[in-house]
XYZ file of C-alpha atoms in Angstrom:
569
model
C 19.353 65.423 11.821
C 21.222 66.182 14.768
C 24.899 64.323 15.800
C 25.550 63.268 19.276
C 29.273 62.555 19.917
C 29.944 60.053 23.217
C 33.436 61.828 24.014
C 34.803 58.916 26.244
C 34.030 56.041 24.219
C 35.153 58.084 20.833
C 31.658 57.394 19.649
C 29.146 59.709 16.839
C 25.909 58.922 15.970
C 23.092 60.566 14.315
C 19.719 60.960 14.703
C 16.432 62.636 14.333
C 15.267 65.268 17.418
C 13.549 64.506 19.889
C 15.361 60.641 21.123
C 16.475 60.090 24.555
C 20.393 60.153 25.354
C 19.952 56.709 26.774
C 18.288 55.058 23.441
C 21.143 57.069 21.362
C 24.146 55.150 23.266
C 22.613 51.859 22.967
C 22.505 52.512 19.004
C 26.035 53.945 19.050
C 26.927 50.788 21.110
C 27.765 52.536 24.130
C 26.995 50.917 27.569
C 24.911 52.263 30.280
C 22.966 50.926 32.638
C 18.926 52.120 33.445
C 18.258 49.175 36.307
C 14.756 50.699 36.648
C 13.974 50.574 32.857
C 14.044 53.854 32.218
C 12.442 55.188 34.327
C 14.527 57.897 36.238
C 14.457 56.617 39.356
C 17.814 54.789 40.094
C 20.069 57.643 39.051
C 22.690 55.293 37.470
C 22.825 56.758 34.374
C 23.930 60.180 34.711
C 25.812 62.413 32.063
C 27.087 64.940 31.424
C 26.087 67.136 28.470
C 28.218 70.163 26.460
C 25.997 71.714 23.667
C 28.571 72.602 20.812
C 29.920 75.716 19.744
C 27.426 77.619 17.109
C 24.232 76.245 18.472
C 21.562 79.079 17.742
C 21.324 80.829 21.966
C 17.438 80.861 21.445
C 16.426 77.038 21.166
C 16.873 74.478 23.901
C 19.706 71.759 22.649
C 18.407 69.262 24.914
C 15.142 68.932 27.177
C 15.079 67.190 30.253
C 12.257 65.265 31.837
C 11.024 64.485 35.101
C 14.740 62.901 36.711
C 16.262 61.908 40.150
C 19.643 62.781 40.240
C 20.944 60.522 43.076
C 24.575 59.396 44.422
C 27.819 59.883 43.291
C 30.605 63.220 42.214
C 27.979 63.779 39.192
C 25.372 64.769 41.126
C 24.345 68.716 41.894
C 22.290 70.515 43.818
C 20.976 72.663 40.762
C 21.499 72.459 37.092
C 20.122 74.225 33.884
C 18.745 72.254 31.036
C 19.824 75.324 28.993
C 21.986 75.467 26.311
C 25.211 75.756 28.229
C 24.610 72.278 29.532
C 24.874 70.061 32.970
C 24.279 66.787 34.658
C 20.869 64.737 33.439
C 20.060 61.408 33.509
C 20.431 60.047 29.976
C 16.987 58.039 29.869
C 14.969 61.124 30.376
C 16.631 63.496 28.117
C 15.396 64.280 24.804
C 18.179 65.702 22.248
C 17.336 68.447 19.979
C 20.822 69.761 18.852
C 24.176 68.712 18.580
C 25.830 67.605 21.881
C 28.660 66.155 23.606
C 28.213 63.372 25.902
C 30.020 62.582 29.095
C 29.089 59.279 31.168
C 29.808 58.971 34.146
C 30.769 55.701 34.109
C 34.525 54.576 34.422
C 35.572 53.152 31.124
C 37.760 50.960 33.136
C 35.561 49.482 35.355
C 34.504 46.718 32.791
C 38.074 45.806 33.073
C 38.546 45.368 36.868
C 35.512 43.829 37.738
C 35.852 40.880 39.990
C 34.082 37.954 38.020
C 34.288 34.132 39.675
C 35.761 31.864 37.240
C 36.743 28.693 39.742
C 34.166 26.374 41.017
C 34.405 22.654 42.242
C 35.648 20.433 39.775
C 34.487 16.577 39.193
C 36.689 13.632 38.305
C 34.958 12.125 35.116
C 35.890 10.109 32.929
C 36.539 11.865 29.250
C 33.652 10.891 27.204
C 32.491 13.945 24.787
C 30.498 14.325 22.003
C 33.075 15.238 19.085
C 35.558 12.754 18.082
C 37.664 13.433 14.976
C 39.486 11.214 12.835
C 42.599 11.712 10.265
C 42.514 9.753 6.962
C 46.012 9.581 5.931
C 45.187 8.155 2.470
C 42.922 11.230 1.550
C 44.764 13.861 3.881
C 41.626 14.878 5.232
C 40.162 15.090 9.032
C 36.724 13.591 9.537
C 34.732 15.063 12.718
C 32.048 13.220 14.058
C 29.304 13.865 16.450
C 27.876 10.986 18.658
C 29.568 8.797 16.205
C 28.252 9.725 12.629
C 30.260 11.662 10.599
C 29.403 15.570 10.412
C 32.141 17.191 8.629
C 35.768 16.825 7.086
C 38.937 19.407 7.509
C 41.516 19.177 5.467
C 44.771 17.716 6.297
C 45.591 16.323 10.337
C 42.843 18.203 12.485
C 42.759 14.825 14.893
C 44.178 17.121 17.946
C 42.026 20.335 17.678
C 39.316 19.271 19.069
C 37.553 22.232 21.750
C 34.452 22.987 23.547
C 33.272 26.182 25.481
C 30.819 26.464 28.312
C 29.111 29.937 28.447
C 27.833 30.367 32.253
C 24.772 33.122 31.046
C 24.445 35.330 34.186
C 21.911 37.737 34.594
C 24.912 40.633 35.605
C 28.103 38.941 34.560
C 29.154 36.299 31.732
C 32.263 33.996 32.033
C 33.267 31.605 28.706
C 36.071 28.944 29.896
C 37.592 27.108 26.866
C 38.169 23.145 27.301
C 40.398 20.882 25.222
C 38.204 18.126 24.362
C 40.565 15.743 23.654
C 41.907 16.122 27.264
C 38.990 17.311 29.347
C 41.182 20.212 30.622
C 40.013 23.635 31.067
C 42.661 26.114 29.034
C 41.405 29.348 29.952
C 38.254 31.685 30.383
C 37.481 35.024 29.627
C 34.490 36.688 31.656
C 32.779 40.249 30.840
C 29.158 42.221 32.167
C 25.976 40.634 30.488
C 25.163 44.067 27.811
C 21.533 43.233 28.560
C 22.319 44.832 31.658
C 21.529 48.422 29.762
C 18.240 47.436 28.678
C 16.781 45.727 31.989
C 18.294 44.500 35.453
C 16.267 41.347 36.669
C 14.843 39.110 35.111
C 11.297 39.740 35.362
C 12.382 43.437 33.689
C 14.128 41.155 30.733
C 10.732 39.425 30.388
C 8.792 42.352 30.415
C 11.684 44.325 28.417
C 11.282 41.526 25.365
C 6.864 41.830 25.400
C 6.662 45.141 25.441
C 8.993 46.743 23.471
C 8.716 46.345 19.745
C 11.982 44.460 18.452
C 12.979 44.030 22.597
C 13.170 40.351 21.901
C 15.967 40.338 19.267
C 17.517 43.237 21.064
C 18.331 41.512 24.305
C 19.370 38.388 22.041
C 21.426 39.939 19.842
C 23.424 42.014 22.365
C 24.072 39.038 24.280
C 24.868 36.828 21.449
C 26.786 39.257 20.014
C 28.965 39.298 23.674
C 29.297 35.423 23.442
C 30.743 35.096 19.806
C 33.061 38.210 21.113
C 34.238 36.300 24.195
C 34.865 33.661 21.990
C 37.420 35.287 19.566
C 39.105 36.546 22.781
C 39.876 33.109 24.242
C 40.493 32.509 20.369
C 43.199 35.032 20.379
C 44.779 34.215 23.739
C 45.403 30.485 22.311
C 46.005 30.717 19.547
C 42.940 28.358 18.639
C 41.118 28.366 15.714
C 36.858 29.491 16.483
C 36.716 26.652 13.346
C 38.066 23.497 15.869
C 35.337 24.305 18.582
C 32.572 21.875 18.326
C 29.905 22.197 21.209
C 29.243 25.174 23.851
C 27.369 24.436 26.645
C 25.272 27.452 27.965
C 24.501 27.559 31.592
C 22.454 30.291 33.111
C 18.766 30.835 34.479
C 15.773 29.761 32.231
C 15.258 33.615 31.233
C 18.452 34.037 29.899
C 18.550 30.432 28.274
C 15.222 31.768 26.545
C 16.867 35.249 25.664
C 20.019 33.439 24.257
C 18.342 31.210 21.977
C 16.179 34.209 20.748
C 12.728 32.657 22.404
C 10.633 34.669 23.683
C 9.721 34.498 27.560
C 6.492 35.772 27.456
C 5.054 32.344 29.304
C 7.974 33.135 32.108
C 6.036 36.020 33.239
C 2.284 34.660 33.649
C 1.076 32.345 35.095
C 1.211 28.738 35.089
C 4.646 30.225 34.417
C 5.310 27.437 31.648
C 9.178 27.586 30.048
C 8.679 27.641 26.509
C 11.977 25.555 26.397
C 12.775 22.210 28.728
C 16.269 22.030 28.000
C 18.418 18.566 28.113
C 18.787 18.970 24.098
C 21.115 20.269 21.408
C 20.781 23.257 19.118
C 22.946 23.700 15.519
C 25.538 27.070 16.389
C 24.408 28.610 13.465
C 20.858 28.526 14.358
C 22.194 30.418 18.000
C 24.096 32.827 16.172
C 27.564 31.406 17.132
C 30.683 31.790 15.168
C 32.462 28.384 15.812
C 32.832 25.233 13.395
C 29.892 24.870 11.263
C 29.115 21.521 12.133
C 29.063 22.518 15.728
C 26.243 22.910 18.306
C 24.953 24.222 21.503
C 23.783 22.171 24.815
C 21.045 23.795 26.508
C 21.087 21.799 30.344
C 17.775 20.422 31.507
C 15.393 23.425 32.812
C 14.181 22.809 36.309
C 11.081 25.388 36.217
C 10.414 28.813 34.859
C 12.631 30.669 37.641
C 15.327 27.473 38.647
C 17.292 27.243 35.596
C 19.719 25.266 33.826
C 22.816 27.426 35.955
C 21.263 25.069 39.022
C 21.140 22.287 37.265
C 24.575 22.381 36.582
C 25.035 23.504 40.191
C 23.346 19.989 41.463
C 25.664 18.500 39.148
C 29.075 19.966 40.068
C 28.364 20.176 44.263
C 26.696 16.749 44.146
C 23.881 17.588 45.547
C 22.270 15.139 43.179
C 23.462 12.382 45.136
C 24.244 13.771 48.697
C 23.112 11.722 51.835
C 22.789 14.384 54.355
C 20.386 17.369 54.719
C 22.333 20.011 52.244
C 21.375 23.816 51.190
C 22.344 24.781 48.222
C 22.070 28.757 47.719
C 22.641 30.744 45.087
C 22.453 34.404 46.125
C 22.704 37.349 43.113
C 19.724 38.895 41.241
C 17.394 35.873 41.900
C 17.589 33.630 45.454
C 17.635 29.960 43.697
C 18.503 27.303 46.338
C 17.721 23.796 46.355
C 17.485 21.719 49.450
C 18.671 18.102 49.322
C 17.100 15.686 52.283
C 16.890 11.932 52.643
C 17.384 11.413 48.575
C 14.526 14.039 47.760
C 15.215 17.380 46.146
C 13.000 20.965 46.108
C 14.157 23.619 44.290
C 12.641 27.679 44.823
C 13.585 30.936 43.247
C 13.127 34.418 45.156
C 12.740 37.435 43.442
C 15.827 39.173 45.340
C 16.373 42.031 43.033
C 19.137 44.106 41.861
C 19.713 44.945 45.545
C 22.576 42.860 46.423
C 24.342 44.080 43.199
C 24.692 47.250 43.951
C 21.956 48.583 41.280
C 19.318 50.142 43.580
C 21.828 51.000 46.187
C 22.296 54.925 46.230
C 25.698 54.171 45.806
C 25.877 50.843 44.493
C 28.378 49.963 41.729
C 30.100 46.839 39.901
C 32.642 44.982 41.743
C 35.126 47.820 40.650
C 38.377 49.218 41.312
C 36.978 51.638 44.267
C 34.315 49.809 45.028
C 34.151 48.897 48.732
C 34.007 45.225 49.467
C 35.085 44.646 52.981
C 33.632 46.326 56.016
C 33.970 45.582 59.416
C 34.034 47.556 62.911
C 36.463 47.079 65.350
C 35.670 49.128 68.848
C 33.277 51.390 67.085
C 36.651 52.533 64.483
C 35.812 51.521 60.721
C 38.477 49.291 58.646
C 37.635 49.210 55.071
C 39.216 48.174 52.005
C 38.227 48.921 48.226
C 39.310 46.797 45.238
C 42.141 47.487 43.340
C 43.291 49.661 46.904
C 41.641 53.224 45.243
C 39.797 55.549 46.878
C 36.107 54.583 48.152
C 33.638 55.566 45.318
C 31.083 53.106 46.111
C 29.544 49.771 47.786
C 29.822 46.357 45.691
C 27.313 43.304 46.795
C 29.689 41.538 49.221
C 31.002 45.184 51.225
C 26.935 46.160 51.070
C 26.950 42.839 52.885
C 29.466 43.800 55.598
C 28.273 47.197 55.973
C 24.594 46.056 56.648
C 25.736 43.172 59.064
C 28.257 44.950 60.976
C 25.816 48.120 61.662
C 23.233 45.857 62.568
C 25.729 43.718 65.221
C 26.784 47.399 66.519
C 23.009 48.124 67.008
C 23.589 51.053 64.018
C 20.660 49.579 62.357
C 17.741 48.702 64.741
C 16.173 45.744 64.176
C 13.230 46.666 62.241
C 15.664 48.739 59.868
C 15.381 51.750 61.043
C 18.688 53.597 61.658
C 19.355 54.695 65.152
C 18.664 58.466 65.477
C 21.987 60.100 66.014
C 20.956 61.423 69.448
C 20.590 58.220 71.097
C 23.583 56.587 69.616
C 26.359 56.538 72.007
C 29.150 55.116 70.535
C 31.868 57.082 68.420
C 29.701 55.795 65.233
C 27.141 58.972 65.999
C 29.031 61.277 63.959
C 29.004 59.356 60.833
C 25.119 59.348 60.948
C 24.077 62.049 59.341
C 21.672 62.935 56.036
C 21.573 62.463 52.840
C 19.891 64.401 50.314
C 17.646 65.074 53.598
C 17.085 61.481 54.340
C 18.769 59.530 56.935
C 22.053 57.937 56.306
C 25.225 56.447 57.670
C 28.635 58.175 56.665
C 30.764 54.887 55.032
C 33.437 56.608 54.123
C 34.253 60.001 52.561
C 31.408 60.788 50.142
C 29.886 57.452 50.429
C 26.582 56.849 51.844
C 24.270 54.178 52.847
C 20.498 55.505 52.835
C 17.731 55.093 55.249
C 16.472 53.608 51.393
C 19.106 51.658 51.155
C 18.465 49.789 54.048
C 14.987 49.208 52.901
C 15.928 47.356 49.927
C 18.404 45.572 51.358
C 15.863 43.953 54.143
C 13.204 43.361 51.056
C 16.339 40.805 49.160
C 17.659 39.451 52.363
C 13.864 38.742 53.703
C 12.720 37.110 50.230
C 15.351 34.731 50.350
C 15.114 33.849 53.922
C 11.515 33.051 53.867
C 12.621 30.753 50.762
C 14.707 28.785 52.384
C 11.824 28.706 55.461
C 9.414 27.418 53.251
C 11.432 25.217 51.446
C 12.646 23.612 55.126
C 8.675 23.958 56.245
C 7.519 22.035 53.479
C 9.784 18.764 54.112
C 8.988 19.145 57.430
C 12.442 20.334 58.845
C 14.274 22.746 61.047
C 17.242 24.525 60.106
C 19.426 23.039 63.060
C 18.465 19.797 61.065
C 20.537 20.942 58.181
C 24.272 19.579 57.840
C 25.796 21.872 55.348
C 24.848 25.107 53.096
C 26.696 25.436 50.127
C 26.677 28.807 48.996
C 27.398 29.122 44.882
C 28.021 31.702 42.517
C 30.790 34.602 41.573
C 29.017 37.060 43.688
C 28.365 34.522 46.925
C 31.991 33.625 46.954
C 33.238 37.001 48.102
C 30.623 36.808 51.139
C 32.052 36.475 54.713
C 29.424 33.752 56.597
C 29.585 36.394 59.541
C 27.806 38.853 57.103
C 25.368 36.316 56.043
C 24.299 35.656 59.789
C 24.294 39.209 60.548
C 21.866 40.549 58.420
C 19.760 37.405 59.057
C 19.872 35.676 55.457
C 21.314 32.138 57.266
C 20.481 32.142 60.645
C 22.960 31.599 63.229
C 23.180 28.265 63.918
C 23.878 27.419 60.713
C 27.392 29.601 60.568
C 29.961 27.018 60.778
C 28.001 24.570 58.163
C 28.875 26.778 55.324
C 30.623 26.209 52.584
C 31.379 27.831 49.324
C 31.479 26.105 46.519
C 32.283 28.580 43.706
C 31.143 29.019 40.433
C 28.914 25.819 39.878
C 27.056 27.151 36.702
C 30.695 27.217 34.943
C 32.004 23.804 36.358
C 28.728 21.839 36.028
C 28.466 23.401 32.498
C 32.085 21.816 32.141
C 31.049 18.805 33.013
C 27.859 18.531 30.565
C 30.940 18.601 27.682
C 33.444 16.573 29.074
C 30.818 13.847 29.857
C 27.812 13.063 27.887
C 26.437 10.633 30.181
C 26.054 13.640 32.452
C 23.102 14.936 30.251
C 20.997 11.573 30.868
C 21.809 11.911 34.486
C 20.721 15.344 35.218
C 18.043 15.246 32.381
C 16.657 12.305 35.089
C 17.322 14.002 37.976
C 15.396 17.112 37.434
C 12.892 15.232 36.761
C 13.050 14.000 40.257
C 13.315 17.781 41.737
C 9.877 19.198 43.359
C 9.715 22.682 42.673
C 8.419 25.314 45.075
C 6.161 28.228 43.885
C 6.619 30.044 47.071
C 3.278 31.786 46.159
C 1.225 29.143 46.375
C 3.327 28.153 49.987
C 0.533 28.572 52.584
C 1.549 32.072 54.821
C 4.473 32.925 52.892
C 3.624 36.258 52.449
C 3.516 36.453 56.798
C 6.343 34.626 56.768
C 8.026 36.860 54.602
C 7.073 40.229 56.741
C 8.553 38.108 59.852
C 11.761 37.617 58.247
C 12.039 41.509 57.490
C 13.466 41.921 60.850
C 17.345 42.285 61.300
């Protein structure tokens, strides 16, 4: 056997030779991301090794595999695979002695990652599914659900009554804790989704759960795992017991609903692309793994198709799109495009396959939302202003600064508009001497040791151009223009840190549309909110969706010319 000790993260774990770094620190329970499955191509999980003293000179401690070393103050130009160690990306290294293990990630950027909790909030009237009530002459507390008795609780539970909606996203998870017998939100605790280490996107979940033996209960016991965790914490901030919490209301995309309730998603990835749940019923906790009152359960929202989940439903729910008289977008931009367009009463729903792009994971120096991480970007007579989270040095791009940094380069003429970064002896303005190479590709200088790739760019025009053509097919198929539009609400934790000038520039809303938009926050929490505070909510939506048309965008006639077309800046 051989012992592999994670230095940072205090963690030891053995093993037989011959395992991959990467599959070692998701046994020891150490997180690190592989956004291209393992496959050594994104570079983001990079680490350092030390072989340890007494390890015989004349047998290789660790072997490393076919790797792309990319981004970042871990990277080098040259590096042994000896025994005296070096930098190696930890899904392609095979172990073979006893090591010590570096990451490179920052064990504090869990901690100062900028997760959306707020969202729109409705005015409804208090009319939940729990009700509890004390019997004086037997001392006991008797808890009902939709008005049959469930459980009793010894001695005067009447006022602990407490739901939690879980908004499931596909990077980030937020829990918000709601007194039931009020309606009032108390508090929320958010943290990264751990199935993050395992896959990116969703079609790599998918794909991640069919093709690896045991990938299923994996991905759903990592996340569950997270839930009952994020739980305790808003537990321990109040003070509440996990005992006097009734009903959780998941929201997230139909993948992850699938994934949390340990179902497998094979259907989600082939075609007719059939849900294996619907949604708009309840589940018993125990049977979703959560540690909360035994009597309680989980809401699972209606499920609009295979790639518009229950997070939109909730979405519709909380913006009131549902029942909106003008011509509305709704957008939700992060991993997945979904959007739903709202016209004359009639609703159609799509979902683009945007990628890991706009989160930083494909981007040579993409990170989390950070301390360091650069989230604002903007040029001012050809001189950059920039500012990081958290005010640190610039260590990386985050989704909404990869945003600015794309849009303002392409209003300075930077980026050309097919992509292509303007050679550095035809640019004339004082930008020339921040374009430069990278790793011998072309590049533009961001800041001190940060970089955005001719690649880069490449991927960012592939997100931005899937979700444009959405929304063009979606407005093509009702027969509509997008000057005919009256608002765009734009949703989610990562969409809320967007600047609508960013949005136009790169070309994901198109100009016209600049002043009509609005951001409405984190919808997926609030809407979830709103499925516990209000039961008649559940009938209502379960109706609604009904209603919606969805859009496979692949059966849209020209949508893959219409997606080329919308590559341009």
């Amino acid at each position: 056997m051989i012992t592999v000790n994670f230095v940072q993260e205090n963690k030891k774990i053995e093993a037989r030779p011959g395992i991959s770094i990467a599959a070692l620190a998701r046994r020891a329970g150490v997180f690190m991301e592989t956004p291209c499955g393992g496959g050594g191509t994104c570079g983001k999980c990079k680490v350092k090794v030390v072989s340890r003293v007494g390890q015989p000179k004349t047998a290789p401690v660790y072997e490393r595999g076919k790797s792309t070393l990319r981004g970042g103050a871990w990277s080098l130009d040259s590096f042994s695979a000896a025994v005296q160690g070096g930098v190696v990306l930890a899904c392609q290294t095979r172990v073979y002695g006893d090591i010590d293990v570096y990451t490179s990630v920052d064990t504090e950027a869990n901690k100062t990652m900028q997760i959306l909790n707020e969202g729109t909030e409705l005015g409804l009237t208090l009319k939940n599914a729990y009700s509890k009530i004390y019997r004086q002459e037997s001392d006991v507390t008797e808890v009902q659900a939709d008005g049959k008795a469930v459980c009793e609780e010894r001695g005067d539970t009447a006022d602990q009554n407490y739901g939690v909606t879980i908004d499931i996203g596909t990077t980030t998870l937020v829990a918000a804790l709601l007194d039931m017998t009020t309606g009032r939100e108390i508090t929320t605790a958010s943290a990264l989704n751990p199935q993050c280490a395992y896959a990116q996107d969703v079609v790599s979940r998918i794909n991640y759960a069919a093709n690896n033996d045991g990938g299923l209960e994996l991905l759903y016991t990592a996340v569950r795992d997270e839930f009952n965790r994020l739980i305790g914490e808003l537990c321990r901030e109040t003070g509440i017991s996990r005992q006097h919490i009734y009903e959780v209301s998941y929201a997230g995309n139909t993948t992850m609903l699938h994934l949390a309730t340990n179902t497998d998603p094979y259907s989600l990835g082939r075609y007719p692309y059939t849900p294996a749940i619907t949604g708009g019923n309840t589940i018993p906790a125990a049977e979703a793994g959560l540690d909360i009152s035994p009597a309680g359960r989980v809401y699972l929202p209606p499920v609009i198709s295979a790639y518009v989940g229950p997070d939109i439903t909730a979405g519709v729910l909380s913006s009131g799109l549902y029942q909106a008289k003008k011509k509305i977008l709704f957008l939700d931009i992060g991993t997945n495009g979904e959007m739903v367009l709202a016209a004359d009463g009639k609703m159609t729903a799509c979902s683009t396959a945007a990628g890991p792009a706009f989160e930083g994971m494909n981007i040579t120096f993409g990170m989390r939302a950070g301390n360091g991480a650069i989230e604002y970007f903007s040029l001012n007579d050809d001189k950059v202003e920039l500012r990081t989270i958290g005010g640190k040095a610039p260590k990386g791009i985050c989704g909404s600064g990869l945003f600015d940094i794309a849009g303002e380069l392409v209003k300075a003429g930077i980026i050309e508009k097919s992509g292509r970064l303007q050679k550095k002896e035809k640019c004339t303005s004082a930008l020339a001497e921040r374009l430069t190479k990278y790793e011998g590709k072309s590049a533009f200088m961001v800041a001190e040791g940060v970089y955005l790739t001719q690649a880069d760019i490449r991927q960012i025009q592939l997100a931005k151009s899937a979700i444009r053509a959405g929304i063009e097919a979606m407005l093509g198929l009702n027969e509509l223009r997008t000057d005919d539009l009256d608002e765009v609400y734009i949703a989610g934790s990562f969409g809320y840190h967007l600047r609508p000038q960013s949005l136009v520039n790169i070309g994901i809303i198109p100009p016209e549309l600049q002043e009509k938009i609005k951001f409405v926050g984190n919808t997926s929490k609030t809407g979830g909110n709103a499925f516990l505070i209000n039961t008649d909510t559940r009938n209502l939506m379960k109706e609604r969706v009904q209603q919606i048309q969805s859009l496979e965008l692949s059966d849209y006639p020209g949508f893959e010319a219409l997606f080329v077309e919308k590559m341009s800046f």
